mmCIF file of C-alpha atoms in Angstrom:
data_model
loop_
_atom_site.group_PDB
_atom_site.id
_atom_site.type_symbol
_atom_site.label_atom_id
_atom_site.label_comp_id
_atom_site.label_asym_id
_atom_site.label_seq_id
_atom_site.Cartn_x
_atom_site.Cartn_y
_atom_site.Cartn_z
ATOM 1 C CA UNK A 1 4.269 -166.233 -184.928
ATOM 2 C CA UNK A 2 4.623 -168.068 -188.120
ATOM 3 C CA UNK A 3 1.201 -169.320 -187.723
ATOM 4 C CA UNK A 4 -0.134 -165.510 -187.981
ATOM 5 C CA UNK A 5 0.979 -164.953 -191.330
ATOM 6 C CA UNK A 6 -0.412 -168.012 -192.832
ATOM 7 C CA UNK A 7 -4.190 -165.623 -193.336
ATOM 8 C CA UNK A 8 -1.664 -163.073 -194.827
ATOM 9 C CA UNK A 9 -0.254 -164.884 -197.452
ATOM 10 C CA UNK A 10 0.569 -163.077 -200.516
ATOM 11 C CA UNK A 11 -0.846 -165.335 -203.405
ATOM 12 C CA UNK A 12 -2.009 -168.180 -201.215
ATOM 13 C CA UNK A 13 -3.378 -166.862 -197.760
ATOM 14 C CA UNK A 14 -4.697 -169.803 -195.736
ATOM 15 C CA UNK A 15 -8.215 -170.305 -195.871
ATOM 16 C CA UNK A 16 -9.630 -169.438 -192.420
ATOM 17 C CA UNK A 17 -13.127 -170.690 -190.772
ATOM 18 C CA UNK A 18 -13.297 -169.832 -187.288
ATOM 19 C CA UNK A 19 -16.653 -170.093 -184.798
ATOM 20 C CA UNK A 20 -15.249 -168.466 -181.474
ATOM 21 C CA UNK A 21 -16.914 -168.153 -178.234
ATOM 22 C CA UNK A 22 -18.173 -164.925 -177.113
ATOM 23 C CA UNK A 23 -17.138 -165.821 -173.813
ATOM 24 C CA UNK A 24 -13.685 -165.688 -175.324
ATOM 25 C CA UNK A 25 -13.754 -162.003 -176.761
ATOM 26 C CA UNK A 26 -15.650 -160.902 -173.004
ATOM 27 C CA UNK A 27 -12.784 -162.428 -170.873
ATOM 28 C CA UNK A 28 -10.150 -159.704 -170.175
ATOM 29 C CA UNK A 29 -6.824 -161.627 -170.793
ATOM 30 C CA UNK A 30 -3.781 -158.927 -169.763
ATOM 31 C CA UNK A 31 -5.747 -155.593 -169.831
ATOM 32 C CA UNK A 32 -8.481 -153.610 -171.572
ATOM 33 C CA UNK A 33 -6.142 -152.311 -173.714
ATOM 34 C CA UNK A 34 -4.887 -155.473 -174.763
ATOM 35 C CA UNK A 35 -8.242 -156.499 -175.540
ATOM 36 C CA UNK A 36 -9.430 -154.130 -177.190
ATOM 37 C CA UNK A 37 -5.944 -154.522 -179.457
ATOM 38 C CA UNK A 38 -6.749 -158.439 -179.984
ATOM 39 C CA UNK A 39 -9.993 -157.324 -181.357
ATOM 40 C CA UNK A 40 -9.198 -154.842 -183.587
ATOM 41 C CA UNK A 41 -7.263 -157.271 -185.034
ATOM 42 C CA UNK A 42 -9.940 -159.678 -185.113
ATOM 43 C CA UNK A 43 -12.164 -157.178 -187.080
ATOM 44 C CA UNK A 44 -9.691 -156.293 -189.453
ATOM 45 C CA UNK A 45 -8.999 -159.793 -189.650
ATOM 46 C CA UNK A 46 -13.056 -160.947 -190.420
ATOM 47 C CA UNK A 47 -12.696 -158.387 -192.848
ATOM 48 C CA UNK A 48 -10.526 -160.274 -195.272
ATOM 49 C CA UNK A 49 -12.025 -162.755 -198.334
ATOM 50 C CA UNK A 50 -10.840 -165.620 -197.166
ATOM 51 C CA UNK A 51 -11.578 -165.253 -193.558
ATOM 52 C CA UNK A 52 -14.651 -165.971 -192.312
ATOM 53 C CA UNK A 53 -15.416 -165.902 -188.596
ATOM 54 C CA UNK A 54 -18.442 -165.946 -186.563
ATOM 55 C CA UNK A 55 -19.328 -165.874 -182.802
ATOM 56 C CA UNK A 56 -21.305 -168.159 -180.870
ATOM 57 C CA UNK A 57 -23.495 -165.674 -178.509
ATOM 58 C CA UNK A 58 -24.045 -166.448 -175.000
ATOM 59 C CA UNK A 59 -27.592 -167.203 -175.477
ATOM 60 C CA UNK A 60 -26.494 -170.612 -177.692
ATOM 61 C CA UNK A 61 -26.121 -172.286 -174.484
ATOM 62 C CA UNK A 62 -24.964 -175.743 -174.249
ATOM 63 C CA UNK A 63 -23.062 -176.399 -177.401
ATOM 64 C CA UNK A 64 -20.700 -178.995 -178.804
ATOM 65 C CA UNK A 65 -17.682 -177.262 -178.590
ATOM 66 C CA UNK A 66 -18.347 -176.409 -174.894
ATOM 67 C CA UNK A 67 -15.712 -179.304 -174.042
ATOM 68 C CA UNK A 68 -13.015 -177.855 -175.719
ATOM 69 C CA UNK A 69 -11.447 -176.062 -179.113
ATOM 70 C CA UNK A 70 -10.700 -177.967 -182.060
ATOM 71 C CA UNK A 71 -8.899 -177.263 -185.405
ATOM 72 C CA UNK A 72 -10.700 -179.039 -188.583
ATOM 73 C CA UNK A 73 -7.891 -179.411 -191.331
ATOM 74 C CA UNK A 74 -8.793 -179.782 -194.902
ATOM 75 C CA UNK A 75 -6.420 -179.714 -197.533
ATOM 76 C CA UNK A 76 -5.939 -178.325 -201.207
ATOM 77 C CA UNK A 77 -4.949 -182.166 -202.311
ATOM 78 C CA UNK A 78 -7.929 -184.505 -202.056
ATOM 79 C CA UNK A 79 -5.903 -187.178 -201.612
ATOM 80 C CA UNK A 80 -4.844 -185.938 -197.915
ATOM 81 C CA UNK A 81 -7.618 -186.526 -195.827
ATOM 82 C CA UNK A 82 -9.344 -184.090 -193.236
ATOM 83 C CA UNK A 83 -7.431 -184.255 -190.132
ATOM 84 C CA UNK A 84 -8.970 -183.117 -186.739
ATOM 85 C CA UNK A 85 -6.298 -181.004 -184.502
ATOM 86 C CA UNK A 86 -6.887 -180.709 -180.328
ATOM 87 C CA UNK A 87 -4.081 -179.080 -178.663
ATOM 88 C CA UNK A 88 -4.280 -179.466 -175.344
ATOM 89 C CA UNK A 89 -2.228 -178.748 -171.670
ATOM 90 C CA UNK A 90 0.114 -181.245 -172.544
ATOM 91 C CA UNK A 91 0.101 -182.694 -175.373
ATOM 92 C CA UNK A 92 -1.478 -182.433 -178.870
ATOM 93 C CA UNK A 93 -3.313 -184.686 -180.706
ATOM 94 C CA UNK A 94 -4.296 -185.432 -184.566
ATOM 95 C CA UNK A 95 -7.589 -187.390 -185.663
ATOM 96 C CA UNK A 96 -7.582 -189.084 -188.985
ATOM 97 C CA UNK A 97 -10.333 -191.801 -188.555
ATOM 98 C CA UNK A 98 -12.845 -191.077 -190.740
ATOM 99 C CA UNK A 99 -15.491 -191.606 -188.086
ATOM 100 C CA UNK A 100 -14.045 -188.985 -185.850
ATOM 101 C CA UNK A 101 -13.488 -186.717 -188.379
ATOM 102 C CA UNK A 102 -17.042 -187.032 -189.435
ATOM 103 C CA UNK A 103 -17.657 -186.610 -185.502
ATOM 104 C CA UNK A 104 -15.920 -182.792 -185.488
ATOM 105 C CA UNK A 105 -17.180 -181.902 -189.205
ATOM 106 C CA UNK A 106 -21.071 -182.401 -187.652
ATOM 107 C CA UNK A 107 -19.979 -180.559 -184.650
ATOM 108 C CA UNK A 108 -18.226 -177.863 -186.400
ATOM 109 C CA UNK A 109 -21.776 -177.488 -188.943
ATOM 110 C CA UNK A 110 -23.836 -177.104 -185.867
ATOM 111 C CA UNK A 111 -21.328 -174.524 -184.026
ATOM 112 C CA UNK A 112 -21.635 -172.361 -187.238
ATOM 113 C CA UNK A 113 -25.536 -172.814 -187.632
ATOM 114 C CA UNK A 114 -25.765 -171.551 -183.885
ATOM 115 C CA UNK A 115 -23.322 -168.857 -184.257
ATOM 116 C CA UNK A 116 -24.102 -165.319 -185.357
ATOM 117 C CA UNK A 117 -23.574 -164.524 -189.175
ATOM 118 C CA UNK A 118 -20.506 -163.006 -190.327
ATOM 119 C CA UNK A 119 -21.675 -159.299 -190.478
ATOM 120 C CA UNK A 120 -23.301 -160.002 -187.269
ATOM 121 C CA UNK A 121 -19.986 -160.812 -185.583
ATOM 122 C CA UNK A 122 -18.074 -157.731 -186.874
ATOM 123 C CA UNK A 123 -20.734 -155.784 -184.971
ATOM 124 C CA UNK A 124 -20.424 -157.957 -181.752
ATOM 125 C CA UNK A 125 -16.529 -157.287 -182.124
ATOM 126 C CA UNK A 126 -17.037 -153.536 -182.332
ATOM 127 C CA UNK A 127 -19.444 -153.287 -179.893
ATOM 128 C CA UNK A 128 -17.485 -155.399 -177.505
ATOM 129 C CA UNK A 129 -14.416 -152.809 -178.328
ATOM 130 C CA UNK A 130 -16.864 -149.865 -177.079
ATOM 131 C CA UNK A 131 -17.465 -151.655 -174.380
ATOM 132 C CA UNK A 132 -13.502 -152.040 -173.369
ATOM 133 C CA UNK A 133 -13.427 -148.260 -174.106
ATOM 134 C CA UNK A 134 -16.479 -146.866 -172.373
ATOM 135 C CA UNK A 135 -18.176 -149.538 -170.665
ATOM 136 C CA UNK A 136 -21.097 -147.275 -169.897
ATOM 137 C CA UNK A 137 -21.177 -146.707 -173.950
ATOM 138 C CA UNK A 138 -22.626 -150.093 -174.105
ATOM 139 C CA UNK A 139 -25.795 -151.725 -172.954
ATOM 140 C CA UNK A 140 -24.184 -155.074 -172.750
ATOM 141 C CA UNK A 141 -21.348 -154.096 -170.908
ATOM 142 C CA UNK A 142 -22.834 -156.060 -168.204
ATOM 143 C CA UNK A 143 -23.635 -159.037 -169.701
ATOM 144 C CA UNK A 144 -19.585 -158.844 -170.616
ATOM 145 C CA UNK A 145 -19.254 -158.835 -166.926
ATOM 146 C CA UNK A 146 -16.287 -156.406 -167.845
ATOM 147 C CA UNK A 147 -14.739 -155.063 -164.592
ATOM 148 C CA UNK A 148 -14.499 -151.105 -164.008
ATOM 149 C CA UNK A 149 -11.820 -148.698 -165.464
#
């Protein structure tokens, strides 16, 4: 929960870069009205100056983060190093080599070249909420593969 404020910050909100799936915002996790709660976060969320957040659509296809998130860490200090995060089933992990940190930063760069633009993903967001609300609303509903009220 802590972890939520961070983008909140009064005076110092975390700087936030995220590239999310689309498959991610399609996939009903608990119920359409959870979803469409998440996501009206997220918009409000993408909303914010220091947030930016994109989606990768479908049609991207094969991509590099297809085998798994990861969480690029750069910090205020220059001294402190980037640090790749992967938190996984059961365990976590933290990569400080330079080479594999170089590895993530060129993967991360072509995840955001493929994704849509920010404006671009606020509209995907809302039109994914219509589609939660009134699937028939939405000519992609289908392509969301979302199941029937």
């Amino acid at each position: 929960m802590r972890r939520q404020d961070r983008p909140r910050a009064p005076g110092n909100p975390l700087r936030l870069w995220a590239v999310l799936d689309a498959s991610a915002l399609c996939r009903v996790a608990g119920s359409r009205e959870v979803m469409r709660e998440q996501l009206k976060h997220l918009a409000h969320l993408s909303a914010q100056p220091h947030v930016t957040m994109q989606v990768l659509p479908h049609d991207a296809g094969a991509h590099p983060g297809v085998s798994g998130q990861f969480t690029l860490l750069e910090f205020a200090d220059t001294t402190d190093g980037s640090v790749v995060y992967l938190e996984r089933f059961t365990s976590d992990l933290y990569l400080e080599k330079r080479s594999d940190v170089g590895r993530y930063s060129g993967m991360h760069a072509h995840l955001w070249a493929q994704a849509l633009s920010p404006d671009g993903t606020r509209h995907f967001i809302k039109e994914t909420i219509r589609a939660y609300t009134d699937p028939e609303s939405c000519p992609d509903a289908r392509a969301l593969s979302l199941p029937s009220p």
